[in-house]
Amino acid sequence: MGAGAVGRSVVALAGEHGHDVVAVADSQTAVVDDDGLDAQAVLNRKSERGSVGDADPGAALDAEYDVLVEATPTTLDDAEPGFGHVARALERDRDVVLANKGPVAERYADVADLEAESAGRVRFEATVAGAIPVLGTIEDYGRSQVTAAKGIFNGTANFVLSRMAAEGLSYEHVLAEAQDLGVAEADPTFDVDGTDAALKCVILANVLADGDATYTLDDADVEGIRSIPPSALDLAAEDGRTVRLVGEATAEGARVGPRLVPESGPLAVTGTQNVVQLDTDAAGALELGGRGAGGDETASAVLADVRRLED
Amino acid sequence: MDAAVRAYTVRLELVDEPGELLRALEPISENGGNLLSIYHERGNLTPRGNIPVEVDLECRPDRFDVVVDALRDAGVTVIQAGEDAYTEQVTVLLVGHLVDTDLSDTLSRVEACSAASVTDLSLDAPEGTDDVSSARVHLAVESDGVVEALETVRAVAEEKDLQVVEPLVEGSA
């Protein structure tokens, strides 16, 4: 479900990973073939005509599939229509892989309840830091072994802050440059106000709490970067430090805000890079870095989840 | 550098001779210390006729004794190195209408309500004192008082509509 950058990349890459795509839906249309679709033909049609097929989007939900990939845009509050897609799949005892953050950030408890009653399973590696295997690593170590996750979860905000610090430019100037480069969207609110990073931290907090508590965006303490002037970055630099939009998650909740970090430290990545540090009881701090966004990068995380479901 | 790195202040006494300062700093960097700032009081002599120097550095707690030992081995006079004298240095940035909201009141309230003292203040007001300015505040905090000190800073800042950029410290989520 969903034929944006991530959904299209999943369709394009699924074959290489040994999977058949039997249905694709965008917001208006769907195409279904139980014997497997021609991925390239679907993508060509989408780019030429703006639609994936002639059927109603609901037809994809009724198709004979093993795993539903939910890659529609993230929505807040009731997380619809993504949540409804998850519910439909679980009612049919099918597995679900999410790229859409909404259902696990805003309705984690509801998703967990539905999953408990279903033979289907839900995975959501792609919702946190794109290609970086944060959730898989937490699963490998054991949720109870990881005490906190902190890091740089939004490439746009990190690009803006690292350019401001390096060039002494104002927020407005660097944001305009980021928009020209395609690093920031025309409406950058989600990124620069910390909402996107906060959703990822809420998801991590839900995972770390492991059912003892559940959180939504409203529970997170969120501050953005718009009000950081170049003078603050200069003062930080004189001290060997810099400012980054840092997200933190523990079993007790989530927090996102601009923070002072050592300039030479692991969290002071530049550009659109993401980095996540996991604090573990026995193994100390682990750092995972890489590309936190992008169609193919996020699709790689989706397909990693699909592969995990084969076990 | 992992989150366990802490900031320390070391007070040294140097003989007023060329190259002394450099000789005193080398043992710090060579033993895993990261120099943050050096306050070299050239005009101010100690009773022994030496120059007092205050060095702020960061290192892992288990490296700090190694750094101090290395300084002594290099013949540097370390005045303050008793474990109890160590305080943690916490740096925060404040952003907003700092001057209009009475910066000295802000700082004295931070000192009054917590186990913190302001050791250094840098103010950057590029647009003049009427507009948004930034300040970097170094606080010397008793080692278990960091959380309380940051809470105090947050509370005062919130009342005055200032933004606080806090350091990332362990267990702060």
Tab-separated table of C-alpha atoms in Angstrom:
chain	number	residue	atom	x	y	z
A	1	MET	CA	0.000	0.000	0.000
A	2	GLY	CA	1.399	3.358	-1.064
A	3	ALA	CA	3.277	4.269	-4.226
A	4	GLY	CA	5.451	7.158	-3.060
A	5	ALA	CA	9.248	7.010	-3.154
A	6	VAL	CA	9.425	4.137	-0.654
A	7	GLY	CA	6.541	2.115	-2.098
A	8	ARG	CA	7.937	2.395	-5.630
A	9	SER	CA	11.423	1.363	-4.443
A	10	VAL	CA	9.957	-1.671	-2.679
A	11	VAL	CA	8.210	-2.704	-5.917
A	12	ALA	CA	11.419	-2.154	-7.908
A	13	LEU	CA	13.715	-4.040	-5.494
A	14	ALA	CA	11.380	-6.891	-4.382
A	15	GLY	CA	12.312	-9.119	-7.346
A	16	GLU	CA	16.039	-8.966	-6.531
A	17	HIS	CA	15.184	-10.110	-3.020
A	18	GLY	CA	13.247	-13.104	-4.371
A	19	HIS	CA	9.734	-11.821	-3.729
A	20	ASP	CA	6.729	-11.564	-6.037
A	21	VAL	CA	4.615	-8.424	-5.909
A	22	VAL	CA	0.981	-9.499	-6.279
A	23	ALA	CA	-0.719	-6.154	-5.645
A	24	VAL	CA	0.187	-2.450	-5.625
A	25	ALA	CA	-2.075	0.387	-4.573
A	26	ASP	CA	-1.704	4.139	-4.462
A	27	SER	CA	-4.251	6.485	-2.924
A	28	GLN	CA	-6.672	6.223	-5.898
A	29	THR	CA	-6.054	2.952	-7.729
A	30	ALA	CA	-4.708	-0.583	-7.471
A	31	VAL	CA	-3.430	-3.393	-9.642
A	32	VAL	CA	-3.627	-7.037	-8.588
A	33	ASP	CA	-2.272	-10.245	-10.124
A	34	ASP	CA	-2.068	-13.372	-7.955
A	35	ASP	CA	0.644	-14.765	-10.239
A	36	GLY	CA	2.887	-11.753	-9.701
A	37	LEU	CA	2.974	-8.346	-11.339
A	38	ASP	CA	5.505	-7.022	-13.829
A	39	ALA	CA	7.156	-4.496	-11.504
A	40	GLN	CA	8.627	-2.380	-14.281
A	41	ALA	CA	5.276	-2.109	-16.059
A	42	VAL	CA	3.583	-0.932	-12.866
A	43	LEU	CA	6.294	1.678	-12.221
A	44	ASN	CA	6.172	2.884	-15.827
A	45	ARG	CA	2.441	3.316	-15.648
A	46	LYS	CA	2.745	5.198	-12.344
A	47	SER	CA	5.283	7.640	-13.765
A	48	GLU	CA	3.477	8.076	-17.101
A	49	ARG	CA	-0.147	8.181	-16.008
A	50	GLY	CA	0.070	8.862	-12.284
A	51	SER	CA	-1.866	5.721	-11.353
A	52	VAL	CA	-0.816	2.108	-10.791
A	53	GLY	CA	-3.895	0.400	-12.233
A	54	ASP	CA	-7.648	0.500	-12.811
A	55	ALA	CA	-8.914	-1.312	-9.726
A	56	ASP	CA	-10.111	0.237	-6.481
A	57	PRO	CA	-7.285	0.563	-3.836
A	58	GLY	CA	-9.252	-1.818	-1.597
A	59	ALA	CA	-8.669	-4.624	-4.099
A	60	ALA	CA	-5.017	-4.745	-3.005
A	61	LEU	CA	-6.084	-5.361	0.603
A	62	ASP	CA	-8.210	-8.314	-0.550
A	63	ALA	CA	-5.461	-9.843	-2.690
A	64	GLU	CA	-3.816	-13.185	-1.946
A	65	TYR	CA	-0.584	-11.951	-0.347
A	66	ASP	CA	1.720	-13.109	2.457
A	67	VAL	CA	3.068	-9.745	3.623
A	68	LEU	CA	1.403	-6.345	3.431
A	69	VAL	CA	3.868	-3.476	3.045
A	70	GLU	CA	2.248	-0.321	4.415
A	71	ALA	CA	4.104	2.658	2.899
A	72	THR	CA	1.414	5.322	2.730
A	73	PRO	CA	2.325	8.767	4.126
A	74	THR	CA	2.660	9.025	7.908
A	75	THR	CA	-0.423	10.542	9.497
A	76	LEU	CA	-0.903	11.591	13.115
A	77	ASP	CA	-3.674	11.005	15.689
A	78	ASP	CA	-5.791	8.088	14.373
A	79	ALA	CA	-2.987	7.220	11.883
A	80	GLU	CA	-5.534	6.477	9.164
A	81	PRO	CA	-5.639	5.149	6.530
A	82	GLY	CA	-2.443	3.288	7.453
A	83	PHE	CA	-3.817	1.871	10.686
A	84	GLY	CA	-6.899	0.497	8.898
A	85	HIS	CA	-4.670	-1.273	6.389
A	86	VAL	CA	-2.711	-2.891	9.243
A	87	ALA	CA	-5.953	-3.943	10.931
A	88	ARG	CA	-7.333	-5.503	7.718
A	89	ALA	CA	-4.148	-7.508	7.197
A	90	LEU	CA	-4.006	-8.762	10.794
A	91	GLU	CA	-7.691	-9.753	10.703
A	92	ARG	CA	-6.787	-11.965	7.763
A	93	ASP	CA	-3.794	-13.377	9.715
A	94	ARG	CA	-1.314	-11.804	7.326
A	95	ASP	CA	2.071	-10.294	8.207
A	96	VAL	CA	2.603	-6.542	7.986
A	97	VAL	CA	5.754	-4.495	7.368
A	98	LEU	CA	5.447	-0.785	8.063
A	99	ALA	CA	7.337	2.109	6.523
A	100	ASN	CA	4.558	4.434	7.756
A	101	LYS	CA	5.376	5.680	11.264
A	102	GLY	CA	1.807	6.620	12.197
A	103	PRO	CA	0.396	3.275	13.428
A	104	VAL	CA	3.353	2.429	15.732
A	105	ALA	CA	3.937	6.010	16.921
A	106	GLU	CA	0.336	7.013	17.551
A	107	ARG	CA	-1.491	3.698	18.122
A	108	TYR	CA	1.136	1.263	19.341
A	109	ALA	CA	-1.190	-0.294	21.922
A	110	ASP	CA	-3.948	-0.861	19.328
A	111	VAL	CA	-1.483	-2.435	16.899
A	112	ALA	CA	-0.129	-4.686	19.673
A	113	ASP	CA	-3.666	-5.787	20.653
A	114	LEU	CA	-4.560	-6.667	17.060
A	115	GLU	CA	-1.263	-8.493	16.602
A	116	ALA	CA	-1.872	-10.517	19.772
A	117	GLU	CA	-5.168	-11.810	18.357
A	118	SER	CA	-3.738	-12.544	14.921
A	119	ALA	CA	-1.441	-15.173	13.467
A	120	GLY	CA	0.106	-12.289	11.532
A	121	ARG	CA	3.136	-10.372	12.769
A	122	VAL	CA	4.038	-6.673	12.515
A	123	ARG	CA	7.535	-5.352	11.808
A	124	PHE	CA	8.604	-1.738	11.391
A	125	GLU	CA	12.385	-1.398	10.965
A	126	ALA	CA	11.911	1.178	8.205
A	127	THR	CA	10.065	3.595	10.495
A	128	VAL	CA	13.197	4.443	12.498
A	129	ALA	CA	16.268	5.925	10.773
A	130	GLY	CA	15.663	4.446	7.296
A	131	ALA	CA	18.344	2.002	6.248
A	132	ILE	CA	20.022	1.829	9.681
A	133	PRO	CA	19.098	-1.447	11.443
A	134	VAL	CA	18.211	0.105	14.806
A	135	LEU	CA	15.217	-2.064	15.723
A	136	GLY	CA	16.863	-5.244	14.441
A	137	THR	CA	19.882	-4.522	16.640
A	138	ILE	CA	17.671	-3.888	19.668
A	139	GLU	CA	15.877	-7.201	18.983
A	140	ASP	CA	19.209	-9.004	18.665
A	141	TYR	CA	20.485	-7.668	21.980
A	142	GLY	CA	17.103	-8.050	23.667
A	143	ARG	CA	14.805	-5.136	24.461
A	144	SER	CA	15.576	-5.321	28.162
A	145	GLN	CA	19.322	-5.079	27.533
A	146	VAL	CA	19.072	-1.692	25.843
A	147	THR	CA	18.597	1.119	28.352
A	148	ALA	CA	18.444	4.076	25.987
A	149	ALA	CA	18.664	5.074	22.349
A	150	LYS	CA	19.841	8.520	21.372
A	151	GLY	CA	20.916	10.034	18.132
A	152	ILE	CA	20.401	12.143	15.081
A	153	PHE	CA	17.119	11.002	13.552
A	154	ASN	CA	16.423	13.748	11.025
A	155	GLY	CA	18.770	14.439	8.118
A	156	THR	CA	17.174	17.746	7.143
A	157	ALA	CA	17.543	19.319	10.582
A	158	ASN	CA	21.079	17.953	10.815
A	159	PHE	CA	21.988	19.388	7.424
A	160	VAL	CA	20.687	22.802	8.468
A	161	LEU	CA	22.516	22.849	11.822
A	162	SER	CA	25.791	21.524	10.456
A	163	ARG	CA	25.788	24.059	7.590
A	164	MET	CA	24.917	26.896	9.975
A	165	ALA	CA	27.803	25.909	12.247
A	166	ALA	CA	30.289	25.476	9.402
A	167	GLU	CA	29.427	28.641	7.488
A	168	GLY	CA	28.076	30.971	10.171
A	169	LEU	CA	24.893	31.426	8.151
A	170	SER	CA	21.383	32.091	9.434
A	171	TYR	CA	18.699	29.452	9.732
A	172	GLU	CA	16.601	31.035	6.952
A	173	HIS	CA	19.570	31.184	4.571
A	174	VAL	CA	20.581	27.541	5.077
A	175	LEU	CA	16.983	26.324	4.910
A	176	ALA	CA	16.516	28.039	1.521
A	177	GLU	CA	19.734	26.389	0.328
A	178	ALA	CA	18.525	23.003	1.605
A	179	GLN	CA	15.249	23.453	-0.271
A	180	ASP	CA	17.155	24.271	-3.484
A	181	LEU	CA	19.211	21.100	-3.030
A	182	GLY	CA	16.100	19.012	-2.398
A	183	VAL	CA	17.326	18.176	1.123
A	184	ALA	CA	14.429	20.051	2.701
A	185	GLU	CA	10.841	19.944	1.571
A	186	ALA	CA	8.864	23.046	0.598
A	187	ASP	CA	7.120	22.698	3.944
A	188	PRO	CA	9.953	21.703	6.291
A	189	THR	CA	7.853	21.933	9.483
A	190	PHE	CA	7.890	18.198	10.221
A	191	ASP	CA	11.684	18.118	10.056
A	192	VAL	CA	12.800	21.392	11.661
A	193	ASP	CA	10.224	21.406	14.443
A	194	GLY	CA	11.400	17.980	15.546
A	195	THR	CA	8.138	16.118	14.817
A	196	ASP	CA	9.708	13.544	12.510
A	197	ALA	CA	12.535	12.806	14.969
A	198	ALA	CA	10.019	12.677	17.812
A	199	LEU	CA	7.867	10.066	16.020
A	200	LYS	CA	10.931	7.850	15.637
A	201	CYS	CA	11.845	8.306	19.307
A	202	VAL	CA	8.273	7.545	20.377
A	203	ILE	CA	8.438	4.310	18.374
A	204	LEU	CA	11.755	3.467	20.060
A	205	ALA	CA	10.318	4.286	23.489
A	206	ASN	CA	7.386	1.955	22.727
A	207	VAL	CA	9.822	-0.802	21.788
A	208	LEU	CA	12.069	-0.249	24.836
A	209	ALA	CA	9.063	-0.145	27.209
A	210	ASP	CA	8.086	-3.541	25.754
A	211	GLY	CA	4.418	-3.338	26.720
A	212	ASP	CA	4.913	-1.845	30.200
A	213	ALA	CA	3.850	1.527	28.836
A	214	THR	CA	2.922	2.950	25.465
A	215	TYR	CA	3.567	6.442	24.154
A	216	THR	CA	2.291	8.758	21.452
A	217	LEU	CA	3.638	12.000	20.020
A	218	ASP	CA	1.712	13.942	22.687
A	219	ASP	CA	3.796	12.275	25.394
A	220	ALA	CA	7.098	13.387	23.875
A	221	ASP	CA	8.984	16.515	24.905
A	222	VAL	CA	9.722	18.161	21.538
A	223	GLU	CA	11.672	21.288	20.612
A	224	GLY	CA	12.804	22.298	17.133
A	225	ILE	CA	15.747	24.195	15.712
A	226	ARG	CA	14.146	27.303	14.162
A	227	SER	CA	15.117	29.588	17.017
A	228	ILE	CA	18.807	28.630	17.129
A	229	PRO	CA	20.812	31.690	16.002
A	230	PRO	CA	24.309	31.478	14.445
A	231	SER	CA	25.659	33.226	17.559
A	232	ALA	CA	24.704	30.202	19.689
A	233	LEU	CA	26.595	27.901	17.326
A	234	ASP	CA	29.628	30.227	17.456
A	235	LEU	CA	29.658	30.129	21.254
A	236	ALA	CA	29.398	26.339	21.181
A	237	ALA	CA	32.249	26.070	18.656
A	238	GLU	CA	34.567	28.213	20.822
A	239	ASP	CA	34.135	25.508	23.430
A	240	GLY	CA	34.802	22.554	21.114
A	241	ARG	CA	31.113	21.770	20.951
A	242	THR	CA	28.291	22.075	18.497
A	243	VAL	CA	24.503	21.935	18.516
A	244	ARG	CA	22.544	19.052	17.000
A	245	LEU	CA	18.876	18.082	17.053
A	246	VAL	CA	19.186	15.056	19.314
A	247	GLY	CA	16.449	12.524	19.955
A	248	GLU	CA	16.435	10.319	23.037
A	249	ALA	CA	14.253	7.350	23.888
A	250	THR	CA	14.084	5.185	26.988
A	251	ALA	CA	11.410	2.931	28.442
A	252	GLU	CA	10.246	6.067	30.287
A	253	GLY	CA	9.554	8.204	27.223
A	254	ALA	CA	10.956	10.282	24.402
A	255	ARG	CA	12.569	13.675	24.106
A	256	VAL	CA	13.808	15.676	21.097
A	257	GLY	CA	15.563	19.014	21.141
A	258	PRO	CA	18.680	20.939	20.206
A	259	ARG	CA	21.539	19.791	22.435
A	260	LEU	CA	25.204	20.567	22.954
A	261	VAL	CA	27.431	17.715	21.824
A	262	PRO	CA	31.249	17.469	21.529
A	263	GLU	CA	32.345	18.546	18.048
A	264	SER	CA	34.499	15.449	17.710
A	265	GLY	CA	31.901	13.098	19.224
A	266	PRO	CA	29.855	10.416	17.475
A	267	LEU	CA	26.653	12.473	17.396
A	268	ALA	CA	28.230	15.439	15.606
A	269	VAL	CA	27.662	13.963	12.134
A	270	THR	CA	27.412	16.432	9.270
A	271	GLY	CA	25.035	16.723	6.339
A	272	THR	CA	22.023	14.438	6.073
A	273	GLN	CA	23.638	11.498	7.899
A	274	ASN	CA	21.803	9.833	10.751
A	275	VAL	CA	23.448	8.164	13.716
A	276	VAL	CA	21.929	6.212	16.574
A	277	GLN	CA	23.692	5.300	19.803
A	278	LEU	CA	22.296	2.408	21.826
A	279	ASP	CA	23.259	2.193	25.492
A	280	THR	CA	23.422	-1.430	26.564
A	281	ASP	CA	23.958	-2.907	29.998
A	282	ALA	CA	26.727	-5.286	29.120
A	283	ALA	CA	28.164	-4.022	25.859
A	284	GLY	CA	28.441	-0.284	26.537
A	285	ALA	CA	27.460	2.130	23.808
A	286	LEU	CA	26.939	0.933	20.236
A	287	GLU	CA	26.860	3.403	17.393
A	288	LEU	CA	24.981	2.775	14.171
A	289	GLY	CA	25.219	5.271	11.338
A	290	GLY	CA	24.092	5.690	7.771
A	291	ARG	CA	21.378	7.085	5.593
A	292	GLY	CA	18.224	7.780	7.505
A	293	ALA	CA	15.955	8.572	4.578
A	294	GLY	CA	15.457	8.012	0.862
A	295	GLY	CA	13.336	5.637	-1.202
A	296	ASP	CA	15.833	2.841	-1.818
A	297	GLU	CA	17.364	3.170	1.663
A	298	THR	CA	13.999	2.859	3.392
A	299	ALA	CA	12.882	0.117	1.006
A	300	SER	CA	16.005	-1.833	1.994
A	301	ALA	CA	14.820	-1.759	5.597
A	302	VAL	CA	11.329	-2.881	4.482
A	303	LEU	CA	12.788	-5.806	2.550
A	304	ALA	CA	15.016	-6.728	5.506
A	305	ASP	CA	11.834	-7.025	7.587
A	306	VAL	CA	10.187	-9.164	4.896
A	307	ARG	CA	13.207	-11.461	4.988
A	308	ARG	CA	13.037	-11.671	8.812
A	309	LEU	CA	9.414	-12.800	8.472
A	310	GLU	CA	10.567	-15.779	6.391
A	311	ASP	CA	12.252	-17.277	9.471
B	1	MET	CA	33.839	10.053	22.566
B	2	ASP	CA	31.113	8.312	24.472
B	3	ALA	CA	28.620	9.788	26.879
B	4	ALA	CA	30.719	8.867	29.895
B	5	VAL	CA	33.166	11.686	29.142
B	6	ARG	CA	33.127	14.326	31.875
B	7	ALA	CA	34.483	17.827	32.150
B	8	TYR	CA	37.049	18.665	34.837
B	9	THR	CA	38.833	21.766	35.994
B	10	VAL	CA	42.482	21.574	37.023
B	11	ARG	CA	44.370	24.439	38.655
B	12	LEU	CA	48.077	24.611	37.898
B	13	GLU	CA	50.949	26.892	38.852
B	14	LEU	CA	53.479	27.609	36.157
B	15	VAL	CA	56.910	29.174	36.326
B	16	ASP	CA	57.024	32.326	34.195
B	17	GLU	CA	59.317	30.957	31.493
B	18	PRO	CA	58.840	30.502	27.741
B	19	GLY	CA	57.336	27.136	26.792
B	20	GLU	CA	55.999	26.371	30.266
B	21	LEU	CA	52.341	26.479	29.242
B	22	LEU	CA	52.879	24.141	26.299
B	23	ARG	CA	54.852	21.761	28.532
B	24	ALA	CA	51.950	21.701	30.969
B	25	LEU	CA	49.323	21.004	28.325
B	26	GLU	CA	51.057	18.140	26.542
B	27	PRO	CA	50.532	15.557	29.316
B	28	ILE	CA	46.797	16.273	29.139
B	29	SER	CA	46.317	15.612	25.440
B	30	GLU	CA	48.793	12.727	25.458
B	31	ASN	CA	46.753	10.907	28.086
B	32	GLY	CA	43.300	11.071	26.572
B	33	GLY	CA	42.254	14.503	27.827
B	34	ASN	CA	40.512	16.929	25.505
B	35	LEU	CA	41.325	20.562	26.255
B	36	LEU	CA	38.255	22.772	26.496
B	37	SER	CA	39.657	26.065	27.714
B	38	ILE	CA	42.711	27.564	29.351
B	39	TYR	CA	42.570	30.558	31.614
B	40	HIS	CA	46.065	31.956	31.924
B	41	GLU	CA	46.241	34.688	34.545
B	42	ARG	CA	49.439	36.352	33.377
B	43	GLY	CA	49.120	39.509	35.418
B	44	ASN	CA	48.364	37.628	38.582
B	45	LEU	CA	51.155	35.904	40.518
B	46	THR	CA	50.766	33.342	43.278
B	47	PRO	CA	52.543	33.887	46.615
B	48	ARG	CA	55.326	31.674	45.267
B	49	GLY	CA	55.776	33.987	42.277
B	50	ASN	CA	54.220	31.574	39.801
B	51	ILE	CA	51.415	32.119	37.285
B	52	PRO	CA	48.090	30.468	38.112
B	53	VAL	CA	46.474	28.647	35.202
B	54	GLU	CA	43.052	27.092	35.159
B	55	VAL	CA	42.508	24.355	32.598
B	56	ASP	CA	39.141	22.898	31.699
B	57	LEU	CA	39.375	19.520	30.092
B	58	GLU	CA	37.204	16.573	29.177
B	59	CYS	CA	38.129	12.955	29.663
B	60	ARG	CA	36.696	9.665	30.820
B	61	PRO	CA	36.575	9.498	34.608
B	62	ASP	CA	39.033	6.622	34.660
B	63	ARG	CA	41.544	8.694	32.697
B	64	PHE	CA	41.459	11.728	34.951
B	65	ASP	CA	43.879	10.370	37.568
B	66	VAL	CA	46.205	9.323	34.743
B	67	VAL	CA	46.158	12.888	33.409
B	68	VAL	CA	46.885	14.372	36.840
B	69	ASP	CA	49.699	11.886	37.482
B	70	ALA	CA	51.211	12.681	34.091
B	71	LEU	CA	51.141	16.389	34.894
B	72	ARG	CA	52.970	15.786	38.151
B	73	ASP	CA	55.459	13.456	36.469
B	74	ALA	CA	56.199	16.269	34.028
B	75	GLY	CA	57.072	18.523	36.945
B	76	VAL	CA	53.951	20.665	36.719
B	77	THR	CA	52.575	21.963	40.013
B	78	VAL	CA	48.968	20.817	40.323
B	79	ILE	CA	47.243	22.862	43.016
B	80	GLN	CA	43.811	21.409	42.929
B	81	ALA	CA	43.753	17.684	42.409
B	82	GLY	CA	42.173	16.305	45.535
B	83	GLU	CA	39.213	14.182	44.440
B	84	ASP	CA	36.815	16.169	46.583
B	85	ALA	CA	37.743	19.401	44.900
B	86	TYR	CA	36.624	18.104	41.518
B	87	THR	CA	33.430	19.488	40.260
B	88	GLU	CA	31.789	18.734	36.994
B	89	GLN	CA	31.673	21.425	34.425
B	90	VAL	CA	28.333	21.722	32.681
B	91	THR	CA	27.895	23.963	29.680
B	92	VAL	CA	24.540	25.337	28.597
B	93	LEU	CA	23.537	27.808	25.924
B	94	LEU	CA	20.783	30.317	26.542
B	95	VAL	CA	19.035	31.953	23.601
B	96	GLY	CA	16.510	34.775	23.667
B	97	HIS	CA	16.088	38.274	24.991
B	98	LEU	CA	18.818	37.736	27.557
B	99	VAL	CA	19.592	41.332	28.356
B	100	ASP	CA	15.986	42.520	28.544
B	101	THR	CA	15.192	39.689	30.919
B	102	ASP	CA	18.058	40.619	33.264
B	103	LEU	CA	20.840	38.153	32.603
B	104	SER	CA	22.524	38.693	35.959
B	105	ASP	CA	19.253	37.877	37.718
B	106	THR	CA	18.957	34.732	35.583
B	107	LEU	CA	22.425	33.590	36.592
B	108	SER	CA	22.105	34.430	40.258
B	109	ARG	CA	18.864	32.485	40.447
B	110	VAL	CA	20.538	29.479	38.857
B	111	GLU	CA	23.261	29.750	41.502
B	112	ALA	CA	20.763	30.234	44.311
B	113	CYS	CA	18.546	27.257	43.552
B	114	SER	CA	21.087	24.582	42.837
B	115	ALA	CA	24.480	23.251	43.702
B	116	ALA	CA	25.968	25.213	40.825
B	117	SER	CA	28.207	28.203	40.430
B	118	VAL	CA	28.741	30.156	37.243
B	119	THR	CA	32.420	29.971	36.322
B	120	ASP	CA	32.314	31.585	32.913
B	121	LEU	CA	29.904	33.547	30.785
B	122	SER	CA	30.175	34.541	27.130
B	123	LEU	CA	27.488	36.705	25.618
B	124	ASP	CA	27.040	37.140	21.885
B	125	ALA	CA	24.532	39.808	20.918
B	126	PRO	CA	25.136	40.389	17.200
B	127	GLU	CA	22.050	42.556	16.721
B	128	GLY	CA	22.600	44.636	19.834
B	129	THR	CA	21.091	44.122	23.243
B	130	ASP	CA	17.480	44.693	22.130
B	131	ASP	CA	17.333	41.605	19.930
B	132	VAL	CA	17.825	37.894	20.414
B	133	SER	CA	21.221	37.090	21.834
B	134	SER	CA	23.035	33.930	22.898
B	135	ALA	CA	25.031	33.166	25.994
B	136	ARG	CA	27.269	30.284	26.862
B	137	VAL	CA	27.369	29.545	30.565
B	138	HIS	CA	29.880	27.285	32.263
B	139	LEU	CA	28.586	25.948	35.522
B	140	ALA	CA	30.704	24.177	38.118
B	141	VAL	CA	28.388	21.613	39.620
B	142	GLU	CA	28.932	19.145	42.440
B	143	SER	CA	29.203	15.764	40.823
B	144	ASP	CA	25.724	14.475	41.666
B	145	GLY	CA	24.015	17.829	41.166
B	146	VAL	CA	23.930	17.942	37.384
B	147	VAL	CA	20.307	16.900	36.944
B	148	GLU	CA	19.155	19.378	39.578
B	149	ALA	CA	21.231	22.206	38.106
B	150	LEU	CA	19.789	21.614	34.638
B	151	GLU	CA	16.268	21.520	36.040
B	152	THR	CA	16.869	24.884	37.666
B	153	VAL	CA	18.194	26.369	34.439
B	154	ARG	CA	15.145	25.045	32.582
B	155	ALA	CA	12.720	26.476	35.117
B	156	VAL	CA	14.249	29.965	35.152
B	157	ALA	CA	14.525	29.977	31.359
B	158	GLU	CA	10.925	28.933	30.906
B	159	GLU	CA	9.730	31.750	33.135
B	160	LYS	CA	11.726	34.264	31.094
B	161	ASP	CA	10.828	32.723	27.735
B	162	LEU	CA	14.432	31.790	26.977
B	163	GLN	CA	15.526	28.717	25.080
B	164	VAL	CA	18.033	26.406	26.752
B	165	VAL	CA	20.366	24.203	24.756
B	166	GLU	CA	21.421	21.578	27.261
B	167	PRO	CA	24.374	19.268	27.038
B	168	LEU	CA	23.662	15.634	26.372
B	169	VAL	CA	24.333	13.918	29.675
B	170	GLU	CA	23.771	10.322	30.615
B	171	GLY	CA	20.303	9.329	31.754
B	172	SER	CA	18.810	12.636	30.731
B	173	ALA	CA	15.901	11.373	28.665
